[in-house]
Amino acid sequence: EIVLTQSPGTLSLSPGERATLSCRASQSVFSSFLAWYQQRPGQAPRLLIYGVFTRAAGIPDRFSGSGSGTDFTLTISRLEPEDFAVYYCQQYDASPFTFGPGTKVDIK
Amino acid sequence: QVQVVQSGAEVKSPGASVKVSCKASGYTFTGFYMHWVRQAPGQGLEWMGWINPYSGGTSYAQKFQGWVTMTRDTSISTAYMELSRLTSDDTAVYYCARSQLGKVWYFDLWGRGTLVTVSS
């Protein structure tokens, strides 16, 4: 099973600042099979990024993904009020498809 | 409107079973896999398995093999997840989530979740 770890656990930032979230895999994620999700309180997760880099439909371009192998990054270039939420990475290279424990982005 | 609508909250006793439904609309039900993901209170996301609505084929995470069953009824575009021998550890929100056919197991459409509470 591929274990994902995310850092930091909590990121305290102000609106307009840049957020950099990390996701590390216990073994290499081949074929760029890594996705990112946003979950706001009381809501279902929402797909942001798949295939490491590709934004899902309707996702603003302030969200970007990068990385390869075992190290991946989600960057939010300028935080908007609605971006304060929990973010999860997910690998879909190998079953079971696992999620990281999440990074909470909260308002400083 | 493309959406999946889940059944309502459930309260079950330990040892009982629960069956959660997920009704698809606005897209071809048999053209996408349906997955189930759960989230215990204040915790992260845990993938449970998938069903191919076209064939009825399933694949479960090893942890859930033997006590989860995923089925579907194509006549009403609905997928089901049944979990048996419930314990308090199964208290969670259960989500259905869609993925495209092929080895692209990311989830582009989610239901709003069904809270299952296991309590004596």
PDB file of C-alpha atoms in Angstrom:
ATOM      1  CA  GLU A   1       0.000   0.000   0.000  1.00  0.00           C
ATOM      2  CA  ILE A   2       1.302   3.439  -0.930  1.00  0.00           C
ATOM      3  CA  VAL A   3       1.267   5.674   2.150  1.00  0.00           C
ATOM      4  CA  LEU A   4       0.942   9.411   1.589  1.00  0.00           C
ATOM      5  CA  THR A   5       2.101  11.995   4.092  1.00  0.00           C
ATOM      6  CA  GLN A   6       1.208  15.660   3.860  1.00  0.00           C
ATOM      7  CA  SER A   7       2.917  18.684   5.337  1.00  0.00           C
ATOM      8  CA  PRO A   8       2.383  20.900   7.075  1.00  0.00           C
ATOM      9  CA  GLY A   9      -0.597  19.674   9.042  1.00  0.00           C
ATOM     10  CA  THR A  10      -1.911  23.203   9.304  1.00  0.00           C
ATOM     11  CA  LEU A  11      -0.955  26.268   7.295  1.00  0.00           C
ATOM     12  CA  SER A  12      -1.999  29.640   8.694  1.00  0.00           C
ATOM     13  CA  LEU A  13      -2.002  32.358   6.054  1.00  0.00           C
ATOM     14  CA  SER A  14      -3.764  35.575   5.131  1.00  0.00           C
ATOM     15  CA  PRO A  15      -5.931  36.173   2.048  1.00  0.00           C
ATOM     16  CA  GLY A  16      -3.742  37.105  -0.905  1.00  0.00           C
ATOM     17  CA  GLU A  17      -0.789  35.065   0.302  1.00  0.00           C
ATOM     18  CA  ARG A  18       0.725  32.082  -1.489  1.00  0.00           C
ATOM     19  CA  ALA A  19       0.134  28.583  -0.122  1.00  0.00           C
ATOM     20  CA  THR A  20       2.473  25.665  -0.768  1.00  0.00           C
ATOM     21  CA  LEU A  21       1.264  22.218   0.293  1.00  0.00           C
ATOM     22  CA  SER A  22       3.418  19.106   0.152  1.00  0.00           C
ATOM     23  CA  CYS A  23       2.515  15.457  -0.416  1.00  0.00           C
ATOM     24  CA  ARG A  24       5.101  12.692  -0.148  1.00  0.00           C
ATOM     25  CA  ALA A  25       4.565   9.071  -1.152  1.00  0.00           C
ATOM     26  CA  SER A  26       6.163   6.012   0.466  1.00  0.00           C
ATOM     27  CA  GLN A  27       7.069   4.716  -2.995  1.00  0.00           C
ATOM     28  CA  SER A  28       7.180   6.199  -6.437  1.00  0.00           C
ATOM     29  CA  VAL A  29       3.843   7.104  -7.999  1.00  0.00           C
ATOM     30  CA  PHE A  30       4.261   6.113 -11.618  1.00  0.00           C
ATOM     31  CA  SER A  31       2.402   7.575 -14.576  1.00  0.00           C
ATOM     32  CA  SER A  32       1.685  10.783 -12.631  1.00  0.00           C
ATOM     33  CA  PHE A  33      -1.373   9.205 -11.013  1.00  0.00           C
ATOM     34  CA  LEU A  34      -1.796  11.796  -8.274  1.00  0.00           C
ATOM     35  CA  ALA A  35      -4.783  14.032  -7.532  1.00  0.00           C
ATOM     36  CA  TRP A  36      -5.647  16.835  -5.115  1.00  0.00           C
ATOM     37  CA  TYR A  37      -9.005  17.555  -3.486  1.00  0.00           C
ATOM     38  CA  GLN A  38     -10.408  20.438  -1.487  1.00  0.00           C
ATOM     39  CA  GLN A  39     -12.878  19.851   1.336  1.00  0.00           C
ATOM     40  CA  ARG A  40     -14.720  22.713   2.973  1.00  0.00           C
ATOM     41  CA  PRO A  41     -16.423  22.155   6.356  1.00  0.00           C
ATOM     42  CA  GLY A  42     -19.572  20.097   6.039  1.00  0.00           C
ATOM     43  CA  GLN A  43     -19.058  19.462   2.334  1.00  0.00           C
ATOM     44  CA  ALA A  44     -17.898  16.611   0.166  1.00  0.00           C
ATOM     45  CA  PRO A  45     -14.416  16.704  -1.300  1.00  0.00           C
ATOM     46  CA  ARG A  46     -14.029  18.469  -4.638  1.00  0.00           C
ATOM     47  CA  LEU A  47     -11.509  17.461  -7.295  1.00  0.00           C
ATOM     48  CA  LEU A  48      -8.961  20.187  -7.975  1.00  0.00           C
ATOM     49  CA  ILE A  49      -6.070  18.550  -9.812  1.00  0.00           C
ATOM     50  CA  TYR A  50      -5.487  15.169 -11.459  1.00  0.00           C
ATOM     51  CA  GLY A  51      -2.512  13.700 -13.246  1.00  0.00           C
ATOM     52  CA  VAL A  52      -0.281  15.848 -10.995  1.00  0.00           C
ATOM     53  CA  PHE A  53      -0.745  18.960 -13.147  1.00  0.00           C
ATOM     54  CA  THR A  54      -4.168  19.075 -14.789  1.00  0.00           C
ATOM     55  CA  ARG A  55      -6.837  21.288 -13.289  1.00  0.00           C
ATOM     56  CA  ALA A  56     -10.322  19.827 -13.147  1.00  0.00           C
ATOM     57  CA  ALA A  57     -13.170  21.565 -14.921  1.00  0.00           C
ATOM     58  CA  GLY A  58     -14.023  24.926 -13.397  1.00  0.00           C
ATOM     59  CA  ILE A  59     -10.981  25.115 -11.130  1.00  0.00           C
ATOM     60  CA  PRO A  60      -9.365  28.578 -11.205  1.00  0.00           C
ATOM     61  CA  ASP A  61      -5.812  28.921 -12.438  1.00  0.00           C
ATOM     62  CA  ARG A  62      -4.524  30.084  -9.058  1.00  0.00           C
ATOM     63  CA  PHE A  63      -4.393  26.351  -8.248  1.00  0.00           C
ATOM     64  CA  SER A  64      -1.445  24.479  -9.715  1.00  0.00           C
ATOM     65  CA  GLY A  65       0.148  21.093  -9.168  1.00  0.00           C
ATOM     66  CA  SER A  66       3.689  19.895  -9.661  1.00  0.00           C
ATOM     67  CA  GLY A  67       6.056  17.088  -8.768  1.00  0.00           C
ATOM     68  CA  SER A  68       7.037  13.585  -9.727  1.00  0.00           C
ATOM     69  CA  GLY A  69       8.133  10.289  -8.233  1.00  0.00           C
ATOM     70  CA  THR A  70       7.501  10.598  -4.518  1.00  0.00           C
ATOM     71  CA  ASP A  71       7.238  14.367  -4.001  1.00  0.00           C
ATOM     72  CA  PHE A  72       4.305  16.470  -5.081  1.00  0.00           C
ATOM     73  CA  THR A  73       3.151  20.023  -4.437  1.00  0.00           C
ATOM     74  CA  LEU A  74      -0.119  21.924  -4.619  1.00  0.00           C
ATOM     75  CA  THR A  75       0.319  25.678  -4.902  1.00  0.00           C
ATOM     76  CA  ILE A  76      -2.382  28.289  -4.439  1.00  0.00           C
ATOM     77  CA  SER A  77      -0.901  31.471  -5.840  1.00  0.00           C
ATOM     78  CA  ARG A  78      -3.135  33.996  -4.055  1.00  0.00           C
ATOM     79  CA  LEU A  79      -5.503  32.790  -1.379  1.00  0.00           C
ATOM     80  CA  GLU A  80      -9.115  33.789  -1.731  1.00  0.00           C
ATOM     81  CA  PRO A  81     -11.519  33.619   1.256  1.00  0.00           C
ATOM     82  CA  GLU A  82     -13.155  30.467  -0.155  1.00  0.00           C
ATOM     83  CA  ASP A  83      -9.797  28.645  -0.322  1.00  0.00           C
ATOM     84  CA  PHE A  84      -9.543  28.200   3.433  1.00  0.00           C
ATOM     85  CA  ALA A  85     -10.268  24.496   3.697  1.00  0.00           C
ATOM     86  CA  VAL A  86      -8.625  21.084   4.040  1.00  0.00           C
ATOM     87  CA  TYR A  87      -6.660  19.697   1.089  1.00  0.00           C
ATOM     88  CA  TYR A  88      -6.017  16.024   0.430  1.00  0.00           C
ATOM     89  CA  CYS A  89      -3.707  14.335  -2.030  1.00  0.00           C
ATOM     90  CA  GLN A  90      -4.641  10.926  -3.440  1.00  0.00           C
ATOM     91  CA  GLN A  91      -2.652   8.378  -5.408  1.00  0.00           C
ATOM     92  CA  TYR A  92      -4.395   6.216  -7.955  1.00  0.00           C
ATOM     93  CA  ASP A  93      -1.371   4.380  -9.256  1.00  0.00           C
ATOM     94  CA  ALA A  94      -1.995   1.268  -7.185  1.00  0.00           C
ATOM     95  CA  SER A  95      -4.910  -0.210  -5.294  1.00  0.00           C
ATOM     96  CA  PRO A  96      -5.851   0.532  -2.569  1.00  0.00           C
ATOM     97  CA  PHE A  97      -6.180   4.118  -3.709  1.00  0.00           C
ATOM     98  CA  THR A  98      -4.939   6.041  -0.726  1.00  0.00           C
ATOM     99  CA  PHE A  99      -5.306   9.585   0.523  1.00  0.00           C
ATOM    100  CA  GLY A 100      -2.961  11.695   2.564  1.00  0.00           C
ATOM    101  CA  PRO A 101      -4.076  12.855   6.026  1.00  0.00           C
ATOM    102  CA  GLY A 102      -4.771  16.363   4.767  1.00  0.00           C
ATOM    103  CA  THR A 103      -3.431  19.886   5.194  1.00  0.00           C
ATOM    104  CA  LYS A 104      -5.708  22.455   6.754  1.00  0.00           C
ATOM    105  CA  VAL A 105      -5.302  25.975   5.396  1.00  0.00           C
ATOM    106  CA  ASP A 106      -6.738  28.407   7.881  1.00  0.00           C
ATOM    107  CA  ILE A 107      -6.915  32.157   8.234  1.00  0.00           C
ATOM    108  CA  LYS A 108      -4.057  33.772  10.092  1.00  0.00           C
TER     109      LYS A 108
ATOM    110  CA  GLN B   1     -27.587  18.432 -14.014  1.00  0.00           C
ATOM    111  CA  VAL B   2     -24.823  15.911 -13.431  1.00  0.00           C
ATOM    112  CA  GLN B   3     -25.073  14.673  -9.872  1.00  0.00           C
ATOM    113  CA  VAL B   4     -25.198  11.721  -7.534  1.00  0.00           C
ATOM    114  CA  VAL B   5     -27.729  11.804  -4.717  1.00  0.00           C
ATOM    115  CA  GLN B   6     -27.256   9.644  -1.658  1.00  0.00           C
ATOM    116  CA  SER B   7     -29.739   8.237   0.796  1.00  0.00           C
ATOM    117  CA  GLY B   8     -30.316   9.767   4.176  1.00  0.00           C
ATOM    118  CA  ALA B   9     -28.575   9.358   7.512  1.00  0.00           C
ATOM    119  CA  GLU B  10     -28.779   6.025   9.314  1.00  0.00           C
ATOM    120  CA  VAL B  11     -28.477   4.980  12.939  1.00  0.00           C
ATOM    121  CA  LYS B  12     -27.605   1.333  13.484  1.00  0.00           C
ATOM    122  CA  SER B  13     -26.885  -0.946  16.404  1.00  0.00           C
ATOM    123  CA  PRO B  14     -23.581  -2.799  16.695  1.00  0.00           C
ATOM    124  CA  GLY B  15     -23.645  -6.016  14.691  1.00  0.00           C
ATOM    125  CA  ALA B  16     -26.253  -4.752  12.262  1.00  0.00           C
ATOM    126  CA  SER B  17     -25.838  -4.007   8.559  1.00  0.00           C
ATOM    127  CA  VAL B  18     -26.394  -0.809   6.637  1.00  0.00           C
ATOM    128  CA  LYS B  19     -27.150  -0.272   2.963  1.00  0.00           C
ATOM    129  CA  VAL B  20     -26.496   3.144   1.435  1.00  0.00           C
ATOM    130  CA  SER B  21     -27.718   4.149  -2.008  1.00  0.00           C
ATOM    131  CA  CYS B  22     -26.324   6.531  -4.579  1.00  0.00           C
ATOM    132  CA  LYS B  23     -28.544   7.601  -7.491  1.00  0.00           C
ATOM    133  CA  ALA B  24     -26.884   9.047 -10.573  1.00  0.00           C
ATOM    134  CA  SER B  25     -28.474  11.531 -12.920  1.00  0.00           C
ATOM    135  CA  GLY B  26     -27.415  13.718 -15.800  1.00  0.00           C
ATOM    136  CA  TYR B  27     -24.895  11.245 -17.194  1.00  0.00           C
ATOM    137  CA  THR B  28     -24.678   7.658 -18.434  1.00  0.00           C
ATOM    138  CA  PHE B  29     -24.596   5.595 -15.248  1.00  0.00           C
ATOM    139  CA  THR B  30     -22.922   2.621 -16.921  1.00  0.00           C
ATOM    140  CA  GLY B  31     -20.188   4.764 -18.415  1.00  0.00           C
ATOM    141  CA  PHE B  32     -18.337   5.446 -15.177  1.00  0.00           C
ATOM    142  CA  TYR B  33     -17.114   3.471 -12.176  1.00  0.00           C
ATOM    143  CA  MET B  34     -18.676   4.227  -8.810  1.00  0.00           C
ATOM    144  CA  HIS B  35     -16.493   4.220  -5.726  1.00  0.00           C
ATOM    145  CA  TRP B  36     -17.217   4.411  -2.024  1.00  0.00           C
ATOM    146  CA  VAL B  37     -15.065   6.487   0.304  1.00  0.00           C
ATOM    147  CA  ARG B  38     -15.649   6.959   4.004  1.00  0.00           C
ATOM    148  CA  GLN B  39     -14.625   9.609   6.501  1.00  0.00           C
ATOM    149  CA  ALA B  40     -14.799   9.054  10.243  1.00  0.00           C
ATOM    150  CA  PRO B  41     -15.607  12.139  12.349  1.00  0.00           C
ATOM    151  CA  GLY B  42     -12.720  14.607  12.198  1.00  0.00           C
ATOM    152  CA  GLN B  43     -10.609  12.161  10.196  1.00  0.00           C
ATOM    153  CA  GLY B  44      -9.332  11.744   6.659  1.00  0.00           C
ATOM    154  CA  LEU B  45     -10.634   9.883   3.644  1.00  0.00           C
ATOM    155  CA  GLU B  46     -10.562   6.100   3.261  1.00  0.00           C
ATOM    156  CA  TRP B  47     -11.246   4.381  -0.064  1.00  0.00           C
ATOM    157  CA  MET B  48     -13.390   1.258   0.248  1.00  0.00           C
ATOM    158  CA  GLY B  49     -13.779  -0.063  -3.284  1.00  0.00           C
ATOM    159  CA  TRP B  50     -15.493   0.331  -6.621  1.00  0.00           C
ATOM    160  CA  ILE B  51     -18.201  -1.146  -8.771  1.00  0.00           C
ATOM    161  CA  ASN B  52     -18.380  -1.100 -12.546  1.00  0.00           C
ATOM    162  CA  PRO B  53     -22.073  -0.377 -13.151  1.00  0.00           C
ATOM    163  CA  TYR B  54     -21.887  -1.772 -16.687  1.00  0.00           C
ATOM    164  CA  SER B  55     -20.612  -5.242 -15.767  1.00  0.00           C
ATOM    165  CA  GLY B  56     -21.365  -5.360 -12.062  1.00  0.00           C
ATOM    166  CA  GLY B  57     -17.726  -6.182 -11.410  1.00  0.00           C
ATOM    167  CA  THR B  58     -16.281  -5.031  -8.120  1.00  0.00           C
ATOM    168  CA  SER B  59     -12.955  -4.465  -6.419  1.00  0.00           C
ATOM    169  CA  TYR B  60     -12.684  -3.915  -2.691  1.00  0.00           C
ATOM    170  CA  ALA B  61      -9.846  -2.662  -0.533  1.00  0.00           C
ATOM    171  CA  GLN B  62      -8.411  -5.635   1.297  1.00  0.00           C
ATOM    172  CA  LYS B  63      -9.480  -4.162   4.633  1.00  0.00           C
ATOM    173  CA  PHE B  64     -13.146  -4.375   3.619  1.00  0.00           C
ATOM    174  CA  GLN B  65     -13.159  -7.714   1.809  1.00  0.00           C
ATOM    175  CA  GLY B  66     -15.689 -10.056   3.342  1.00  0.00           C
ATOM    176  CA  TRP B  67     -17.815  -7.390   4.960  1.00  0.00           C
ATOM    177  CA  VAL B  68     -18.637  -4.851   2.239  1.00  0.00           C
ATOM    178  CA  THR B  69     -20.823  -5.550  -0.767  1.00  0.00           C
ATOM    179  CA  MET B  70     -21.283  -3.135  -3.665  1.00  0.00           C
ATOM    180  CA  THR B  71     -24.135  -3.656  -6.081  1.00  0.00           C
ATOM    181  CA  ARG B  72     -26.078  -1.677  -8.629  1.00  0.00           C
ATOM    182  CA  ASP B  73     -29.459  -1.465 -10.311  1.00  0.00           C
ATOM    183  CA  THR B  74     -28.986  -0.112 -13.811  1.00  0.00           C
ATOM    184  CA  SER B  75     -32.745   0.288 -14.332  1.00  0.00           C
ATOM    185  CA  ILE B  76     -32.756   3.138 -11.807  1.00  0.00           C
ATOM    186  CA  SER B  77     -29.105   4.258 -12.178  1.00  0.00           C
ATOM    187  CA  THR B  78     -28.369   3.514  -8.553  1.00  0.00           C
ATOM    188  CA  ALA B  79     -25.356   2.054  -6.807  1.00  0.00           C
ATOM    189  CA  TYR B  80     -25.459   0.525  -3.350  1.00  0.00           C
ATOM    190  CA  MET B  81     -22.932  -0.114  -0.616  1.00  0.00           C
ATOM    191  CA  GLU B  82     -23.765  -2.558   2.156  1.00  0.00           C
ATOM    192  CA  LEU B  83     -21.545  -2.884   5.203  1.00  0.00           C
ATOM    193  CA  SER B  84     -22.182  -5.687   7.651  1.00  0.00           C
ATOM    194  CA  ARG B  85     -21.213  -6.486  11.252  1.00  0.00           C
ATOM    195  CA  LEU B  86     -21.080  -2.831  12.149  1.00  0.00           C
ATOM    196  CA  THR B  87     -19.037  -1.576  15.083  1.00  0.00           C
ATOM    197  CA  SER B  88     -18.600   1.906  16.518  1.00  0.00           C
ATOM    198  CA  ASP B  89     -15.491   2.249  14.351  1.00  0.00           C
ATOM    199  CA  ASP B  90     -17.765   2.273  11.309  1.00  0.00           C
ATOM    200  CA  THR B  91     -19.388   5.525  12.382  1.00  0.00           C
ATOM    201  CA  ALA B  92     -18.538   7.784   9.451  1.00  0.00           C
ATOM    202  CA  VAL B  93     -19.799   9.740   6.495  1.00  0.00           C
ATOM    203  CA  TYR B  94     -19.940   7.454   3.484  1.00  0.00           C
ATOM    204  CA  TYR B  95     -19.484   9.074   0.074  1.00  0.00           C
ATOM    205  CA  CYS B  96     -20.080   7.688  -3.363  1.00  0.00           C
ATOM    206  CA  ALA B  97     -17.770   9.151  -5.978  1.00  0.00           C
ATOM    207  CA  ARG B  98     -17.466   8.654  -9.715  1.00  0.00           C
ATOM    208  CA  SER B  99     -14.407   7.889 -11.790  1.00  0.00           C
ATOM    209  CA  GLN B 100     -14.011   7.487 -15.505  1.00  0.00           C
ATOM    210  CA  LEU B 101     -13.515   4.115 -17.119  1.00  0.00           C
ATOM    211  CA  GLY B 102      -9.933   3.048 -17.595  1.00  0.00           C
ATOM    212  CA  LYS B 103      -7.023   3.379 -15.187  1.00  0.00           C
ATOM    213  CA  VAL B 104      -7.959   6.897 -14.135  1.00  0.00           C
ATOM    214  CA  TRP B 105      -9.081   6.322 -10.602  1.00  0.00           C
ATOM    215  CA  TYR B 106      -9.553   9.908  -9.499  1.00  0.00           C
ATOM    216  CA  PHE B 107     -12.976  11.084  -8.395  1.00  0.00           C
ATOM    217  CA  ASP B 108     -14.537  13.904 -10.358  1.00  0.00           C
ATOM    218  CA  LEU B 109     -18.062  13.802  -8.933  1.00  0.00           C
ATOM    219  CA  TRP B 110     -19.023  13.191  -5.312  1.00  0.00           C
ATOM    220  CA  GLY B 111     -22.262  12.717  -3.474  1.00  0.00           C
ATOM    221  CA  ARG B 112     -22.972  14.839  -0.414  1.00  0.00           C
ATOM    222  CA  GLY B 113     -22.378  11.903   1.878  1.00  0.00           C
ATOM    223  CA  THR B 114     -24.465   9.697   4.149  1.00  0.00           C
ATOM    224  CA  LEU B 115     -23.801   9.764   7.872  1.00  0.00           C
ATOM    225  CA  VAL B 116     -23.920   6.301   9.411  1.00  0.00           C
ATOM    226  CA  THR B 117     -23.902   6.269  13.186  1.00  0.00           C
ATOM    227  CA  VAL B 118     -23.334   2.990  15.011  1.00  0.00           C
ATOM    228  CA  SER B 119     -24.482   3.194  18.584  1.00  0.00           C
ATOM    229  CA  SER B 120     -26.069   0.963  21.172  1.00  0.00           C
TER     230      SER B 120
END
